[in-house]
Amino acid sequence: MGITLQSDKLIVCAYHNVGYRCIEELLRQGADIALIFTHEDSPTEEIWFKSVRELADRHGIPYLTTDISLPENVDRVRAIAPAFLFSFYYRNMIKPAVLEIPKQGAFNLHGSYLPKYRGRVPVNWAVINGESETGATLHHMVEKPDAGAIVDQERVDIAFTDTAFDVFNKITDAAVAVMARAWPQLREGRAACIPMNLAEGAYFGGRKPADGKIDWQQSALRIYNLVRGVTHPYPGAFSHLDGRKVVIWSAWPVEGSGEPGRIVSHRPLLVGTGEGLLEVRSLQAEGGDEVTAADFMTIDEQFT
């Protein structure tokens, strides 16, 4: 029996809260999602976000957790012959053989105001680098990551007190707003297509837990930005004290001076940096529970 081709069908690659919420928005607008590609949850990752698989099950949408670019999956995509392909926080690179299939285009929702912060973990990088704003961008997918023409964007502010988790939640809302505007325009063939000037931004790679190690020679401000950029639900910024790894979950930069890494006060817990002091507010020694600085006991006076 032959396969009936449907020109109005979508295929969606999605994971995480952005994937979950953007699929919800497409369904709210009546989109016909034929197939979802998503991921198995990693046993080494803290799963604090909503499940795209559960959403697919609830709406009776078929899904696969194998890579969309595998030959058998490319054949599946060709058989469905979708009008559009969307990628919402899908973690695998989608090969050109897939991108060329949807007749009306393949689009990615990226968690930054492109062309700034192309690449991996853009929210964490924006906070770590002390940015005051970022955003969500829907753009055409091309072989080069996060480089295709822009369809729509939404800016979000980054408050000085925001953690990466706070900013991620703002970007999730912005992503939904972008999709709410863009989907009708894409469907009707009147969406914007603004070339991206890559010279106005840069590409950033992924981060590993080891990248959270604190360099006390840096300023208190830069260390503070690292702390809030990788605090819960991420692995955290860390140093060593009393021969143990200590994760600093919450901190604040203050004026003053002290030898980098040396504790200059216990109440409040102030540590010297390359410029200014870092007030440590909550922390967790390896093998222990997270505690406030007032409850933290140490016999050593030097973070390394």
Tab-separated table of C-alpha atoms in Angstrom:
chain	number	residue	atom	x	y	z
A	1	MET	CA	0.000	0.000	0.000
A	2	GLY	CA	1.387	3.403	-0.951
A	3	ILE	CA	1.893	6.222	1.525
A	4	THR	CA	-0.344	9.279	1.159
A	5	LEU	CA	1.770	12.410	1.307
A	6	GLN	CA	0.427	15.216	3.509
A	7	SER	CA	1.738	18.682	2.724
A	8	ASP	CA	0.498	20.155	6.015
A	9	LYS	CA	2.315	17.799	8.386
A	10	LEU	CA	5.139	18.773	10.722
A	11	ILE	CA	8.029	16.859	12.197
A	12	VAL	CA	9.398	18.222	15.458
A	13	CYS	CA	12.742	17.534	17.138
A	14	ALA	CA	12.423	18.607	20.752
A	15	TYR	CA	13.668	18.262	24.304
A	16	HIS	CA	13.633	20.203	27.563
A	17	ASN	CA	11.116	22.869	28.624
A	18	VAL	CA	11.529	24.889	25.426
A	19	GLY	CA	10.680	21.805	23.389
A	20	TYR	CA	7.715	20.947	25.599
A	21	ARG	CA	6.243	24.461	25.610
A	22	CYS	CA	6.771	25.100	21.887
A	23	ILE	CA	5.051	21.827	20.992
A	24	GLU	CA	2.179	22.865	23.263
A	25	GLU	CA	1.924	26.157	21.369
A	26	LEU	CA	1.899	24.431	17.971
A	27	LEU	CA	-0.829	22.075	19.160
A	28	ARG	CA	-2.806	25.015	20.562
A	29	GLN	CA	-2.771	26.491	17.074
A	30	GLY	CA	-3.926	23.223	15.533
A	31	ALA	CA	-0.664	22.118	13.952
A	32	ASP	CA	-0.571	18.530	12.655
A	33	ILE	CA	2.551	16.983	14.200
A	34	ALA	CA	3.189	13.646	12.504
A	35	LEU	CA	6.293	12.592	14.424
A	36	ILE	CA	8.510	13.831	17.264
A	37	PHE	CA	12.205	13.083	17.699
A	38	THR	CA	13.419	13.526	21.273
A	39	HIS	CA	16.002	12.066	23.670
A	40	GLU	CA	16.267	9.512	26.408
A	41	ASP	CA	17.058	11.233	29.707
A	42	SER	CA	20.683	10.874	30.764
A	43	PRO	CA	21.231	9.077	34.099
A	44	THR	CA	24.064	11.513	34.873
A	45	GLU	CA	21.949	14.650	34.382
A	46	GLU	CA	19.556	16.240	36.855
A	47	ILE	CA	16.174	16.056	35.091
A	48	TRP	CA	14.381	19.166	36.330
A	49	PHE	CA	12.524	19.901	33.098
A	50	LYS	CA	9.313	18.610	31.537
A	51	SER	CA	9.200	15.440	29.422
A	52	VAL	CA	8.537	15.756	25.696
A	53	ARG	CA	7.901	12.004	25.605
A	54	GLU	CA	5.105	12.316	28.147
A	55	LEU	CA	3.588	15.191	26.156
A	56	ALA	CA	3.706	13.107	22.970
A	57	ASP	CA	2.058	10.164	24.739
A	58	ARG	CA	-0.679	12.384	26.124
A	59	HIS	CA	-1.542	13.660	22.643
A	60	GLY	CA	-1.081	10.346	20.852
A	61	ILE	CA	1.842	11.606	18.761
A	62	PRO	CA	4.414	8.990	17.690
A	63	TYR	CA	7.952	9.685	18.864
A	64	LEU	CA	11.448	8.261	18.515
A	65	THR	CA	14.516	8.730	20.702
A	66	THR	CA	16.985	7.674	18.017
A	67	ASP	CA	18.915	10.300	16.047
A	68	ILE	CA	16.868	11.864	13.251
A	69	SER	CA	19.932	11.770	10.977
A	70	LEU	CA	20.239	7.968	11.040
A	71	PRO	CA	19.562	6.535	7.547
A	72	GLU	CA	16.401	4.720	8.621
A	73	ASN	CA	15.053	7.909	10.185
A	74	VAL	CA	15.883	9.980	7.118
A	75	ASP	CA	13.745	7.485	5.175
A	76	ARG	CA	10.927	7.948	7.708
A	77	VAL	CA	11.078	11.711	7.306
A	78	ARG	CA	11.016	11.405	3.508
A	79	ALA	CA	7.985	9.109	3.698
A	80	ILE	CA	6.077	11.613	5.825
A	81	ALA	CA	7.122	14.435	3.469
A	82	PRO	CA	6.512	17.184	6.038
A	83	ALA	CA	5.893	20.768	5.099
A	84	PHE	CA	8.032	21.954	8.038
A	85	LEU	CA	10.658	20.622	10.382
A	86	PHE	CA	11.163	22.330	13.746
A	87	SER	CA	13.986	21.875	16.243
A	88	PHE	CA	13.369	23.021	19.812
A	89	TYR	CA	16.396	22.353	22.048
A	90	TYR	CA	17.142	19.108	20.228
A	91	ARG	CA	20.694	18.131	21.108
A	92	ASN	CA	21.826	16.349	17.951
A	93	MET	CA	23.124	18.081	14.842
A	94	ILE	CA	20.604	17.600	12.039
A	95	LYS	CA	22.320	16.699	8.789
A	96	PRO	CA	21.671	18.410	5.444
A	97	ALA	CA	20.032	15.231	4.117
A	98	VAL	CA	17.225	15.877	6.604
A	99	LEU	CA	17.117	19.668	6.317
A	100	GLU	CA	16.440	19.515	2.566
A	101	ILE	CA	13.290	17.368	2.963
A	102	PRO	CA	10.606	19.727	4.360
A	103	LYS	CA	9.153	21.656	1.439
A	104	GLN	CA	8.569	24.863	3.375
A	105	GLY	CA	11.708	24.831	5.457
A	106	ALA	CA	13.502	23.606	8.565
A	107	PHE	CA	13.640	25.935	11.564
A	108	ASN	CA	15.428	26.017	14.900
A	109	LEU	CA	14.529	27.858	18.100
A	110	HIS	CA	17.760	29.041	19.739
A	111	GLY	CA	18.075	30.390	23.279
A	112	SER	CA	19.881	33.639	22.525
A	113	TYR	CA	19.369	36.845	20.582
A	114	LEU	CA	21.247	35.684	17.494
A	115	PRO	CA	23.818	36.145	16.137
A	116	LYS	CA	25.102	36.519	19.706
A	117	TYR	CA	25.838	33.304	21.601
A	118	ARG	CA	25.594	30.831	18.765
A	119	GLY	CA	26.341	27.274	19.831
A	120	ARG	CA	25.892	25.379	23.071
A	121	VAL	CA	24.377	26.383	26.443
A	122	PRO	CA	23.809	30.009	25.398
A	123	VAL	CA	21.875	30.899	28.561
A	124	ASN	CA	24.686	29.826	30.882
A	125	TRP	CA	27.283	31.635	28.794
A	126	ALA	CA	25.261	34.863	28.759
A	127	VAL	CA	24.993	34.871	32.563
A	128	ILE	CA	28.625	33.837	33.080
A	129	ASN	CA	29.708	36.709	30.839
A	130	GLY	CA	27.604	39.228	32.756
A	131	GLU	CA	25.226	40.124	29.913
A	132	SER	CA	22.231	42.329	30.700
A	133	GLU	CA	20.014	40.838	27.986
A	134	THR	CA	19.617	37.837	25.726
A	135	GLY	CA	16.637	36.345	23.935
A	136	ALA	CA	15.025	33.629	21.836
A	137	THR	CA	15.440	33.377	18.067
A	138	LEU	CA	13.648	31.303	15.432
A	139	HIS	CA	15.844	30.873	12.366
A	140	HIS	CA	16.248	28.757	9.256
A	141	MET	CA	18.437	25.728	9.794
A	142	VAL	CA	21.472	25.379	7.552
A	143	GLU	CA	24.468	23.057	7.790
A	144	LYS	CA	26.430	25.583	9.880
A	145	PRO	CA	24.910	25.698	13.382
A	146	ASP	CA	22.785	28.706	14.355
A	147	ALA	CA	23.665	30.523	11.155
A	148	GLY	CA	20.523	30.579	8.999
A	149	ALA	CA	18.283	33.560	8.264
A	150	ILE	CA	16.194	34.882	11.163
A	151	VAL	CA	12.398	34.552	11.179
A	152	ASP	CA	11.567	36.188	14.523
A	153	GLN	CA	13.208	37.140	17.844
A	154	GLU	CA	12.233	38.215	21.335
A	155	ARG	CA	14.571	39.946	23.791
A	156	VAL	CA	14.661	39.189	27.510
A	157	ASP	CA	16.374	41.147	30.272
A	158	ILE	CA	18.950	39.539	32.556
A	159	ALA	CA	18.746	41.052	36.037
A	160	PHE	CA	21.942	41.271	38.079
A	161	THR	CA	20.401	38.808	40.555
A	162	ASP	CA	19.199	36.311	37.927
A	163	THR	CA	20.628	32.827	37.866
A	164	ALA	CA	20.857	30.844	34.631
A	165	PHE	CA	17.719	29.000	35.746
A	166	ASP	CA	15.854	32.301	36.065
A	167	VAL	CA	16.976	33.372	32.611
A	168	PHE	CA	16.138	29.999	31.093
A	169	ASN	CA	12.565	30.371	32.348
A	170	LYS	CA	12.353	33.834	30.764
A	171	ILE	CA	13.698	32.481	27.486
A	172	THR	CA	11.194	29.630	27.542
A	173	ASP	CA	8.379	32.176	27.737
A	174	ALA	CA	10.027	34.215	24.969
A	175	ALA	CA	10.318	31.111	22.781
A	176	VAL	CA	6.583	30.484	23.106
A	177	ALA	CA	5.863	34.110	22.210
A	178	VAL	CA	8.051	33.793	19.113
A	179	MET	CA	6.301	30.604	18.000
A	180	ALA	CA	2.869	32.094	18.650
A	181	ARG	CA	3.700	34.894	16.184
A	182	ALA	CA	5.800	32.948	13.705
A	183	TRP	CA	3.762	29.799	13.086
A	184	PRO	CA	0.816	31.533	11.354
A	185	GLN	CA	3.250	33.562	9.261
A	186	LEU	CA	5.251	30.498	8.261
A	187	ARG	CA	2.115	28.542	7.442
A	188	GLU	CA	0.854	31.364	5.215
A	189	GLY	CA	4.232	31.909	3.541
A	190	ARG	CA	4.693	35.484	4.781
A	191	ALA	CA	7.361	35.037	7.476
A	192	ALA	CA	10.438	37.241	7.605
A	193	CYS	CA	13.751	35.913	6.329
A	194	ILE	CA	16.503	38.211	7.625
A	195	PRO	CA	20.095	37.192	6.767
A	196	MET	CA	22.247	36.679	9.843
A	197	ASN	CA	25.466	38.658	10.137
A	198	LEU	CA	27.727	36.189	11.930
A	199	ALA	CA	30.368	38.891	12.436
A	200	GLU	CA	28.077	40.472	15.041
A	201	GLY	CA	28.261	37.410	17.308
A	202	ALA	CA	30.412	34.443	18.224
A	203	TYR	CA	30.135	30.680	18.644
A	204	PHE	CA	30.386	29.148	22.130
A	205	GLY	CA	31.047	25.513	22.941
A	206	GLY	CA	29.467	23.289	25.557
A	207	ARG	CA	30.435	23.296	29.219
A	208	LYS	CA	31.476	20.422	31.480
A	209	PRO	CA	31.173	20.299	35.293
A	210	ALA	CA	34.964	20.781	35.486
A	211	ASP	CA	34.548	24.179	33.824
A	212	GLY	CA	32.927	25.406	37.041
A	213	LYS	CA	36.270	25.582	38.887
A	214	ILE	CA	36.734	29.025	40.419
A	215	ASP	CA	39.831	31.058	39.604
A	216	TRP	CA	40.246	33.299	42.650
A	217	GLN	CA	42.594	35.563	40.690
A	218	GLN	CA	39.549	36.804	38.786
A	219	SER	CA	37.433	39.640	40.127
A	220	ALA	CA	34.630	39.083	42.629
A	221	LEU	CA	32.187	40.188	39.922
A	222	ARG	CA	33.384	37.576	37.429
A	223	ILE	CA	33.317	34.848	40.065
A	224	TYR	CA	29.820	35.923	41.101
A	225	ASN	CA	28.671	35.665	37.485
A	226	LEU	CA	30.150	32.170	37.257
A	227	VAL	CA	28.389	31.122	40.468
A	228	ARG	CA	24.965	32.311	39.282
A	229	GLY	CA	25.620	30.973	35.784
A	230	VAL	CA	26.110	27.376	36.949
A	231	THR	CA	24.177	27.187	40.244
A	232	HIS	CA	21.143	24.891	40.718
A	233	PRO	CA	20.031	22.958	38.718
A	234	TYR	CA	23.471	22.960	37.099
A	235	PRO	CA	26.589	21.367	38.672
A	236	GLY	CA	27.795	24.527	40.418
A	237	ALA	CA	30.982	26.589	40.774
A	238	PHE	CA	33.573	24.971	43.013
A	239	SER	CA	36.891	25.286	44.753
A	240	HIS	CA	38.784	23.221	47.344
A	241	LEU	CA	39.107	23.743	51.097
A	242	ASP	CA	40.415	21.420	53.821
A	243	GLY	CA	41.333	19.031	50.999
A	244	ARG	CA	37.686	18.721	49.951
A	245	LYS	CA	35.801	19.980	46.946
A	246	VAL	CA	33.375	22.737	47.966
A	247	VAL	CA	30.574	23.929	45.694
A	248	ILE	CA	29.538	27.558	46.143
A	249	TRP	CA	25.844	27.766	45.317
A	250	SER	CA	25.158	31.390	46.207
A	251	ALA	CA	27.423	34.426	46.567
A	252	TRP	CA	27.588	38.196	46.213
A	253	PRO	CA	30.402	40.577	45.190
A	254	VAL	CA	31.343	43.261	47.734
A	255	GLU	CA	33.981	45.937	48.036
A	256	GLY	CA	37.206	45.238	49.876
A	257	SER	CA	40.470	43.465	49.327
A	258	GLY	CA	42.198	40.280	50.339
A	259	GLU	CA	44.579	37.656	49.025
A	260	PRO	CA	42.819	35.692	46.279
A	261	GLY	CA	41.185	32.602	47.762
A	262	ARG	CA	41.909	33.538	51.399
A	263	ILE	CA	39.045	33.767	53.873
A	264	VAL	CA	39.169	37.239	55.424
A	265	SER	CA	35.979	36.955	57.500
A	266	HIS	CA	33.732	34.121	58.730
A	267	ARG	CA	30.593	36.118	59.580
A	268	PRO	CA	29.905	37.042	56.864
A	269	LEU	CA	32.033	34.543	54.948
A	270	LEU	CA	34.205	36.788	52.793
A	271	VAL	CA	36.889	35.497	50.426
A	272	GLY	CA	39.577	37.535	48.698
A	273	THR	CA	39.667	37.697	44.904
A	274	GLY	CA	41.729	39.432	42.229
A	275	GLU	CA	39.500	42.475	42.698
A	276	GLY	CA	37.028	42.885	45.556
A	277	LEU	CA	35.681	40.311	47.974
A	278	LEU	CA	33.203	37.495	47.394
A	279	GLU	CA	30.581	37.003	50.092
A	280	VAL	CA	29.756	33.305	50.084
A	281	ARG	CA	26.145	32.774	51.138
A	282	SER	CA	25.545	29.033	50.667
A	283	LEU	CA	27.924	26.208	49.929
A	284	GLN	CA	28.328	22.461	50.077
A	285	ALA	CA	31.406	20.458	50.992
A	286	GLU	CA	31.903	17.168	49.198
A	287	GLY	CA	29.971	14.449	51.006
A	288	GLY	CA	27.864	16.946	52.982
A	289	ASP	CA	24.654	18.902	52.644
A	290	GLU	CA	24.238	22.414	51.319
A	291	VAL	CA	24.380	24.889	54.202
A	292	THR	CA	24.359	28.625	54.732
A	293	ALA	CA	27.698	30.307	55.263
A	294	ALA	CA	26.759	30.912	58.919
A	295	ASP	CA	26.515	27.139	59.455
A	296	PHE	CA	29.684	26.255	57.563
A	297	MET	CA	32.667	25.202	59.672
A	298	THR	CA	36.262	25.060	58.416
A	299	ILE	CA	39.700	24.788	59.950
A	300	ASP	CA	41.376	26.004	56.768
A	301	GLU	CA	41.604	29.614	55.653
A	302	GLN	CA	42.482	29.240	51.983
A	303	PHE	CA	40.379	28.200	48.986
A	304	THR	CA	42.422	26.645	46.204
